[in-house]
mmCIF file of C-alpha atoms and ligand atoms in Angstrom:
data_model
loop_
_atom_site.group_PDB
_atom_site.id
_atom_site.type_symbol
_atom_site.label_atom_id
_atom_site.label_comp_id
_atom_site.label_asym_id
_atom_site.label_seq_id
_atom_site.Cartn_x
_atom_site.Cartn_y
_atom_site.Cartn_z
ATOM 1 C CA MET A 1 106.144 85.437 82.249
ATOM 2 C CA LYS A 2 107.355 89.044 79.950
ATOM 3 C CA LYS A 3 110.113 89.738 77.554
ATOM 4 C CA VAL A 4 112.223 92.306 79.938
ATOM 5 C CA GLY A 5 115.381 93.843 77.877
ATOM 6 C CA PHE A 6 117.951 94.998 80.460
ATOM 7 C CA CYS A 7 120.403 98.117 78.319
ATOM 8 C CA TYR A 8 123.848 98.834 80.311
ATOM 9 C CA ASP A 9 126.932 99.528 78.867
ATOM 10 C CA ASP A 10 130.347 100.285 80.937
ATOM 11 C CA VAL A 11 130.723 103.525 79.066
ATOM 12 C CA PHE A 12 127.690 104.987 81.750
ATOM 13 C CA LEU A 13 130.420 105.094 84.295
ATOM 14 C CA LYS A 14 133.213 107.351 82.002
ATOM 15 C CA HIS A 15 131.124 110.641 82.425
ATOM 16 C CA GLU A 16 132.856 110.831 85.686
ATOM 17 C CA PRO A 17 132.987 114.664 87.580
ATOM 18 C CA THR A 18 136.397 116.272 88.842
ATOM 19 C CA GLY A 19 135.361 116.232 92.626
ATOM 20 C CA PHE A 20 131.891 114.766 94.228
ATOM 21 C CA HIS A 21 129.007 115.333 92.445
ATOM 22 C CA THR A 22 125.817 113.286 93.529
ATOM 23 C CA GLU A 23 125.407 112.153 90.067
ATOM 24 C CA ASN A 24 128.331 110.002 90.298
ATOM 25 C CA ARG A 25 128.805 106.016 88.550
ATOM 26 C CA GLU A 26 128.803 104.592 91.701
ATOM 27 C CA ARG A 27 125.068 105.030 91.107
ATOM 28 C CA LEU A 28 124.930 102.667 88.349
ATOM 29 C CA VAL A 29 127.886 100.178 90.426
ATOM 30 C CA ALA A 30 126.001 99.741 93.266
ATOM 31 C CA ILE A 31 121.887 98.649 90.487
ATOM 32 C CA ILE A 32 124.281 96.624 88.391
ATOM 33 C CA GLU A 33 125.866 94.780 92.348
ATOM 34 C CA VAL A 34 122.203 93.980 93.710
ATOM 35 C CA LEU A 35 120.796 93.051 90.730
ATOM 36 C CA GLN A 36 123.525 90.556 89.477
ATOM 37 C CA ASN A 37 123.355 88.868 92.878
ATOM 38 C CA SER A 38 119.078 88.878 93.104
ATOM 39 C CA GLU A 39 116.677 86.522 90.638
ATOM 40 C CA VAL A 40 115.856 88.825 87.465
ATOM 41 C CA TRP A 41 119.304 88.911 86.461
ATOM 42 C CA GLY A 42 118.936 85.248 84.786
ATOM 43 C CA SER A 43 115.925 85.956 83.747
ATOM 44 C CA LEU A 44 116.516 89.682 80.974
ATOM 45 C CA ILE A 45 117.290 89.952 77.952
ATOM 46 C CA HIS A 46 120.762 92.037 78.352
ATOM 47 C CA PHE A 47 121.631 94.142 75.885
ATOM 48 C CA GLY A 48 123.641 97.550 75.182
ATOM 49 C CA PRO A 49 122.576 100.452 73.893
ATOM 50 C CA ARG A 50 123.574 102.364 70.002
ATOM 51 C CA GLU A 51 125.392 105.381 69.944
ATOM 52 C CA ALA A 52 122.184 107.656 68.912
ATOM 53 C CA SER A 53 123.394 109.309 65.930
ATOM 54 C CA PHE A 54 123.632 113.771 65.903
ATOM 55 C CA GLU A 55 120.405 112.727 63.878
ATOM 56 C CA ASP A 56 118.598 111.515 66.492
ATOM 57 C CA ILE A 57 119.381 114.193 68.896
ATOM 58 C CA SER A 58 118.374 117.130 66.868
ATOM 59 C CA LEU A 59 115.035 115.059 67.317
ATOM 60 C CA ILE A 60 114.818 117.191 70.279
ATOM 61 C CA HIS A 61 117.807 119.196 70.693
ATOM 62 C CA ALA A 62 118.838 122.528 68.886
ATOM 63 C CA GLN A 63 122.266 121.844 66.649
ATOM 64 C CA LYS A 64 124.056 125.290 68.464
ATOM 65 C CA TYR A 65 123.324 123.202 71.673
ATOM 66 C CA ILE A 66 124.359 119.754 70.299
ATOM 67 C CA ASP A 67 127.713 121.542 68.275
ATOM 68 C CA LYS A 68 128.600 123.063 72.217
ATOM 69 C CA VAL A 69 128.651 119.635 73.678
ATOM 70 C CA LYS A 70 130.497 118.196 71.101
ATOM 71 C CA GLY A 71 132.820 121.152 71.706
ATOM 72 C CA LEU A 72 133.758 120.437 75.182
ATOM 73 C CA GLU A 73 135.811 117.686 77.249
ATOM 74 C CA SER A 74 135.349 119.052 80.131
ATOM 75 C CA GLY A 75 134.076 121.728 82.525
ATOM 76 C CA TYR A 76 130.414 122.781 83.352
ATOM 77 C CA LEU A 77 127.433 123.248 81.055
ATOM 78 C CA ASP A 78 124.997 125.355 83.924
ATOM 79 C CA ALA A 79 125.788 124.932 87.744
ATOM 80 C CA ASP A 80 124.633 121.646 88.244
ATOM 81 C CA THR A 81 125.505 119.693 84.970
ATOM 82 C CA TYR A 82 129.662 118.918 84.273
ATOM 83 C CA VAL A 83 131.286 117.017 81.680
ATOM 84 C CA SER A 84 134.045 114.962 80.643
ATOM 85 C CA LYS A 85 136.188 113.330 78.382
ATOM 86 C CA GLY A 86 133.591 110.647 78.045
ATOM 87 C CA SER A 87 130.563 112.803 78.571
ATOM 88 C CA LEU A 88 129.482 112.888 75.006
ATOM 89 C CA LYS A 89 129.934 109.263 73.879
ATOM 90 C CA ALA A 90 128.144 108.574 77.242
ATOM 91 C CA ALA A 91 125.448 111.328 76.504
ATOM 92 C CA ARG A 92 124.487 109.516 73.337
ATOM 93 C CA CYS A 93 124.754 106.570 74.520
ATOM 94 C CA ALA A 94 121.557 107.087 76.837
ATOM 95 C CA ALA A 95 119.728 108.192 74.526
ATOM 96 C CA GLY A 96 121.169 105.472 72.039
ATOM 97 C CA ALA A 97 119.075 103.473 74.954
ATOM 98 C CA VAL A 98 116.253 104.499 74.958
ATOM 99 C CA ILE A 99 116.318 104.196 71.329
ATOM 100 C CA GLU A 100 117.449 100.818 71.452
ATOM 101 C CA ALA A 101 115.111 99.580 73.305
ATOM 102 C CA VAL A 102 112.038 101.066 71.716
ATOM 103 C CA GLN A 103 113.186 99.177 68.213
ATOM 104 C CA ARG A 104 113.579 96.353 69.942
ATOM 105 C CA CYS A 105 110.049 96.492 71.150
ATOM 106 C CA MET A 106 108.869 97.088 67.569
ATOM 107 C CA THR A 107 110.742 94.294 66.719
ATOM 108 C CA GLY A 108 108.743 91.941 69.546
ATOM 109 C CA GLU A 109 112.298 91.181 70.881
ATOM 110 C CA ILE A 110 111.020 92.791 73.853
ATOM 111 C CA ASN A 111 108.004 93.495 75.366
ATOM 112 C CA ARG A 112 109.451 95.765 77.953
ATOM 113 C CA ALA A 113 113.069 97.169 79.365
ATOM 114 C CA PHE A 114 115.302 99.441 81.364
ATOM 115 C CA CYS A 115 117.370 101.757 80.692
ATOM 116 C CA ALA A 116 120.613 101.483 83.218
ATOM 117 C CA VAL A 117 121.888 104.948 82.081
ATOM 118 C CA ARG A 118 123.690 107.953 82.822
ATOM 119 C CA PRO A 119 124.010 110.792 82.632
ATOM 120 C CA PRO A 120 120.355 111.155 83.233
ATOM 121 C CA GLY A 121 117.879 113.169 80.780
ATOM 122 C CA HIS A 122 114.777 114.849 81.408
ATOM 123 C CA HIS A 123 115.614 118.373 82.371
ATOM 124 C CA ALA A 124 117.205 118.817 79.136
ATOM 125 C CA GLU A 125 116.133 121.458 77.570
ATOM 126 C CA SER A 126 116.610 121.958 73.468
ATOM 127 C CA ALA A 127 119.046 124.367 73.472
ATOM 128 C CA ALA A 128 120.482 124.078 77.218
ATOM 129 C CA ALA A 129 121.450 121.605 79.606
ATOM 130 C CA MET A 130 120.381 121.340 82.888
ATOM 131 C CA GLY A 131 120.185 119.557 86.239
ATOM 132 C CA PHE A 132 122.909 116.912 85.719
ATOM 133 C CA CYS A 133 120.921 116.155 82.257
ATOM 134 C CA ILE A 134 122.713 116.921 78.142
ATOM 135 C CA PHE A 135 120.657 115.319 76.510
ATOM 136 C CA ASN A 136 117.003 113.946 77.113
ATOM 137 C CA ASN A 137 117.125 110.497 76.233
ATOM 138 C CA ILE A 138 113.526 109.849 77.295
ATOM 139 C CA ALA A 139 112.387 112.411 74.898
ATOM 140 C CA ILE A 140 114.434 111.425 71.811
ATOM 141 C CA GLY A 141 112.935 107.799 72.413
ATOM 142 C CA ALA A 142 109.496 109.659 72.453
ATOM 143 C CA ARG A 143 110.519 110.963 68.877
ATOM 144 C CA TYR A 144 112.304 108.148 67.489
ATOM 145 C CA ALA A 145 109.726 106.058 68.703
ATOM 146 C CA GLN A 146 107.010 107.935 66.687
ATOM 147 C CA LYS A 147 109.348 107.512 63.735
ATOM 148 C CA ILE A 148 109.692 104.164 63.523
ATOM 149 C CA GLY A 149 105.310 103.664 63.711
ATOM 150 C CA TYR A 150 104.527 104.145 67.082
ATOM 151 C CA LYS A 151 102.484 106.868 66.981
ATOM 152 C CA LYS A 152 101.162 107.934 70.402
ATOM 153 C CA VAL A 153 103.742 107.776 73.439
ATOM 154 C CA PHE A 154 102.086 107.881 76.487
ATOM 155 C CA ILE A 155 105.402 109.296 79.368
ATOM 156 C CA ILE A 156 105.393 108.861 82.970
ATOM 157 C CA ASP A 157 107.975 110.981 84.866
ATOM 158 C CA PHE A 158 107.788 109.905 88.802
ATOM 159 C CA ASP A 159 111.129 111.156 89.351
ATOM 160 C CA VAL A 160 111.125 113.913 92.682
ATOM 161 C CA HIS A 161 111.782 116.469 90.248
ATOM 162 C CA HIS A 162 109.609 117.628 87.281
ATOM 163 C CA GLY A 163 110.476 117.023 84.312
ATOM 164 C CA ASN A 164 110.560 120.311 82.742
ATOM 165 C CA GLY A 165 112.897 119.435 79.443
ATOM 166 C CA THR A 166 109.854 116.313 78.472
ATOM 167 C CA GLN A 167 107.261 118.325 79.135
ATOM 168 C CA HIS A 168 108.901 121.787 77.029
ATOM 169 C CA ALA A 169 109.141 119.301 73.868
ATOM 170 C CA PHE A 170 105.770 117.822 74.243
ATOM 171 C CA GLU A 171 103.765 120.542 75.529
ATOM 172 C CA GLU A 172 101.831 121.820 71.623
ATOM 173 C CA ASP A 173 101.389 118.435 70.881
ATOM 174 C CA ASP A 174 98.477 115.947 71.237
ATOM 175 C CA THR A 175 100.400 112.769 70.530
ATOM 176 C CA VAL A 176 102.835 112.753 73.587
ATOM 177 C CA PHE A 177 101.380 112.694 76.535
ATOM 178 C CA PHE A 178 103.495 113.825 79.510
ATOM 179 C CA PHE A 179 102.096 112.776 83.302
ATOM 180 C CA SER A 180 104.005 114.068 85.987
ATOM 181 C CA THR A 181 104.412 113.486 89.324
ATOM 182 C CA HIS A 182 107.450 115.768 91.672
ATOM 183 C CA GLN A 183 107.924 117.423 94.523
ATOM 184 C CA TYR A 184 106.199 120.914 94.662
ATOM 185 C CA PRO A 185 107.850 123.091 94.877
ATOM 186 C CA HIS A 186 111.044 122.138 94.846
ATOM 187 C CA TYR A 187 113.815 122.080 91.647
ATOM 188 C CA PRO A 188 113.373 123.280 89.073
ATOM 189 C CA GLY A 189 110.082 125.098 89.748
ATOM 190 C CA THR A 190 108.234 124.065 86.737
ATOM 191 C CA GLY A 191 104.989 121.131 86.690
ATOM 192 C CA ARG A 192 102.115 123.527 88.902
ATOM 193 C CA GLY A 193 98.965 121.826 88.660
ATOM 194 C CA ALA A 194 97.566 123.994 86.250
ATOM 195 C CA GLU A 195 100.426 123.600 83.574
ATOM 196 C CA LYS A 196 98.525 121.780 81.198
ATOM 197 C CA GLY A 197 99.621 121.345 77.154
ATOM 198 C CA LYS A 198 99.080 124.282 75.545
ATOM 199 C CA GLY A 199 97.422 125.134 71.649
ATOM 200 C CA ARG A 200 97.238 121.646 70.326
ATOM 201 C CA GLY A 201 98.764 120.624 73.398
ATOM 202 C CA GLU A 202 96.059 121.100 74.966
ATOM 203 C CA GLY A 203 95.244 118.608 78.135
ATOM 204 C CA PHE A 204 97.931 116.190 77.039
ATOM 205 C CA THR A 205 100.219 117.173 79.605
ATOM 206 C CA TYR A 206 99.418 116.701 83.560
ATOM 207 C CA ASN A 207 101.055 117.230 86.389
ATOM 208 C CA VAL A 208 100.257 116.227 89.893
ATOM 209 C CA PRO A 209 102.505 118.502 92.563
ATOM 210 C CA MET A 210 103.494 116.426 95.653
ATOM 211 C CA GLN A 211 103.256 118.590 98.802
ATOM 212 C CA SER A 212 107.142 118.071 101.112
ATOM 213 C CA GLY A 213 106.449 115.552 103.251
ATOM 214 C CA SER A 214 104.072 113.146 100.942
ATOM 215 C CA GLY A 215 104.852 109.875 100.817
ATOM 216 C CA ASP A 216 102.804 106.114 99.310
ATOM 217 C CA MET A 217 99.494 107.465 99.464
ATOM 218 C CA GLU A 218 99.676 110.811 98.256
ATOM 219 C CA TYR A 219 101.899 108.850 95.054
ATOM 220 C CA LEU A 220 98.816 105.626 94.885
ATOM 221 C CA ASP A 221 96.035 107.707 95.093
ATOM 222 C CA ALA A 222 97.940 109.346 91.568
ATOM 223 C CA TYR A 223 99.039 106.000 90.133
ATOM 224 C CA GLN A 224 96.494 104.029 90.918
ATOM 225 C CA LYS A 225 93.334 106.453 90.452
ATOM 226 C CA THR A 226 93.972 109.172 88.345
ATOM 227 C CA LEU A 227 96.632 107.857 85.852
ATOM 228 C CA PRO A 228 94.687 104.574 84.829
ATOM 229 C CA PRO A 229 91.898 106.388 83.313
ATOM 230 C CA LEU A 230 94.250 109.040 81.569
ATOM 231 C CA MET A 231 96.174 106.443 80.191
ATOM 232 C CA ASN A 232 93.116 104.635 79.000
ATOM 233 C CA ARG A 233 91.813 107.780 77.239
ATOM 234 C CA PHE A 234 94.704 108.187 75.758
ATOM 235 C CA ALA A 235 94.887 104.727 73.977
ATOM 236 C CA PRO A 236 98.589 104.961 73.364
ATOM 237 C CA ASN A 237 101.023 102.525 71.364
ATOM 238 C CA LEU A 238 104.114 103.347 74.374
ATOM 239 C CA ILE A 239 104.430 103.552 77.122
ATOM 240 C CA LEU A 240 107.581 105.577 78.459
ATOM 241 C CA ILE A 241 108.556 105.960 82.108
ATOM 242 C CA SER A 242 111.431 108.592 83.584
ATOM 243 C CA ALA A 243 112.052 106.547 86.515
ATOM 244 C CA GLY A 244 113.617 108.928 89.420
ATOM 245 C CA TYR A 245 114.000 106.796 92.357
ATOM 246 C CA ASP A 246 115.100 110.097 94.302
ATOM 247 C CA ILE A 247 111.658 109.818 95.802
ATOM 248 C CA LEU A 248 112.373 106.863 97.824
ATOM 249 C CA SER A 249 112.210 107.852 101.934
ATOM 250 C CA ASP A 250 116.453 107.307 102.466
ATOM 251 C CA ASP A 251 117.606 109.840 99.792
ATOM 252 C CA PRO A 252 119.069 113.044 99.873
ATOM 253 C CA LEU A 253 118.103 114.800 97.470
ATOM 254 C CA SER A 254 114.546 115.872 98.362
ATOM 255 C CA ASN A 255 111.480 115.439 101.062
ATOM 256 C CA ILE A 256 109.057 112.510 99.337
ATOM 257 C CA HIS A 257 108.792 109.645 102.033
ATOM 258 C CA VAL A 258 107.758 106.821 99.386
ATOM 259 C CA SER A 259 108.974 103.134 100.386
ATOM 260 C CA HIS A 260 109.873 100.335 98.099
ATOM 261 C CA GLU A 261 106.664 98.922 98.774
ATOM 262 C CA GLY A 262 105.519 102.010 97.050
ATOM 263 C CA ILE A 263 107.388 101.275 94.137
ATOM 264 C CA ARG A 264 106.315 98.012 93.851
ATOM 265 C CA LEU A 265 102.639 99.303 93.614
ATOM 266 C CA ILE A 266 103.290 102.279 91.123
ATOM 267 C CA MET A 267 104.789 99.931 88.902
ATOM 268 C CA LYS A 268 101.994 97.377 89.412
ATOM 269 C CA ALA A 269 99.567 100.075 88.408
ATOM 270 C CA ILE A 270 101.130 101.715 85.771
ATOM 271 C CA LEU A 271 101.764 97.727 84.153
ATOM 272 C CA GLN A 272 98.288 97.089 85.440
ATOM 273 C CA SER A 273 96.391 99.610 83.009
ATOM 274 C CA THR A 274 98.209 98.761 79.728
ATOM 275 C CA SER A 275 99.145 96.102 77.324
ATOM 276 C CA VAL A 276 101.103 97.848 75.366
ATOM 277 C CA PRO A 277 104.949 98.163 75.121
ATOM 278 C CA VAL A 278 106.779 99.430 78.219
ATOM 279 C CA VAL A 279 110.013 101.313 78.090
ATOM 280 C CA VAL A 280 111.493 102.110 81.380
ATOM 281 C CA SER A 281 114.589 104.845 81.870
ATOM 282 C CA LEU A 282 116.959 106.329 84.718
ATOM 283 C CA GLU A 283 117.013 109.609 85.922
ATOM 284 C CA GLY A 284 117.764 110.119 89.776
ATOM 285 C CA GLY A 285 117.909 108.194 92.661
ATOM 286 C CA TYR A 286 120.612 109.060 94.995
ATOM 287 C CA HIS A 287 120.625 106.917 97.877
ATOM 288 C CA LEU A 288 123.055 103.641 96.708
ATOM 289 C CA ARG A 289 121.009 101.312 98.803
ATOM 290 C CA ALA A 290 117.858 102.509 98.333
ATOM 291 C CA LEU A 291 118.212 103.239 94.596
ATOM 292 C CA SER A 292 119.506 99.793 93.890
ATOM 293 C CA GLU A 293 116.883 98.354 95.927
ATOM 294 C CA ALA A 294 113.943 99.871 93.874
ATOM 295 C CA VAL A 295 115.568 99.505 90.306
ATOM 296 C CA ARG A 296 115.054 95.416 91.240
ATOM 297 C CA ILE A 297 111.953 95.568 92.602
ATOM 298 C CA THR A 298 110.724 97.497 89.258
ATOM 299 C CA LEU A 299 112.276 94.928 87.250
ATOM 300 C CA GLU A 300 110.944 91.929 88.945
ATOM 301 C CA GLU A 301 107.515 94.108 88.377
ATOM 302 C CA LEU A 302 107.942 94.571 84.799
ATOM 303 C CA LEU A 303 108.546 90.753 84.505
ATOM 304 C CA LYS A 304 105.854 89.444 85.723
HETATM 305 ZN ZN1 ZN B 1 115.083 113.785 90.468
#
């Protein structure tokens, strides 16, 4: 059995919209409730996040943008992305959760980890919030990992929306590979198959656009056939996963129909293709019951 860390803290509940918003605290409340009543809970190594320093955050984000977030106590950073009193701390801890998990992998305390965080991160650009995301948790985690010795990082993003922020952070970099499956065309509009990286990073971005209505068959083709040879060739020292459960059939934000068994098989395909540490960070997923069950299944697979 693998040593699997689970990073969570109630600080993530304090990022709160003023009215109803799809991306809300109930998502994490539901996940924790399901996990606490499941067999996986007792097998996990529980720890809390650190608060990412502004120096850590500036590994990805522009100082001017960081100052803007620091200066806003409530309101909106873009049409979808709200800020409340507790948001700055929650956002720093969301990035800090990935950092903490990576650090614990490096010391050997854990082999794998799941970070149950919010706000999510993969749409956040260097100088702008976007699509519910304030800081790019996975991108900050990748740069931090490189700083402490994980030279080559492979990022997998299975959220139904394309991880534009993450792609842009590394598209000219040949030391971080970005692999994404996402509904296309769909929000945010990026992620065509022809987007393969630029300059030195050409060939180190791989997008698999999924037509509306796709499901397990299309996803398993991507994860069982396309992904393993890319990962083997790149030979990463660490794998980071942007786990968006808005690919599930019940999810209100998309038209992709991955089943819970599909989530299990996606995780199996990733985990069977590698022996290096794996850190998973929560992105989307808005149907509370479907989301919670999928996180439980993800943890079951991580533990194997
Ligand atoms: Zn999403």
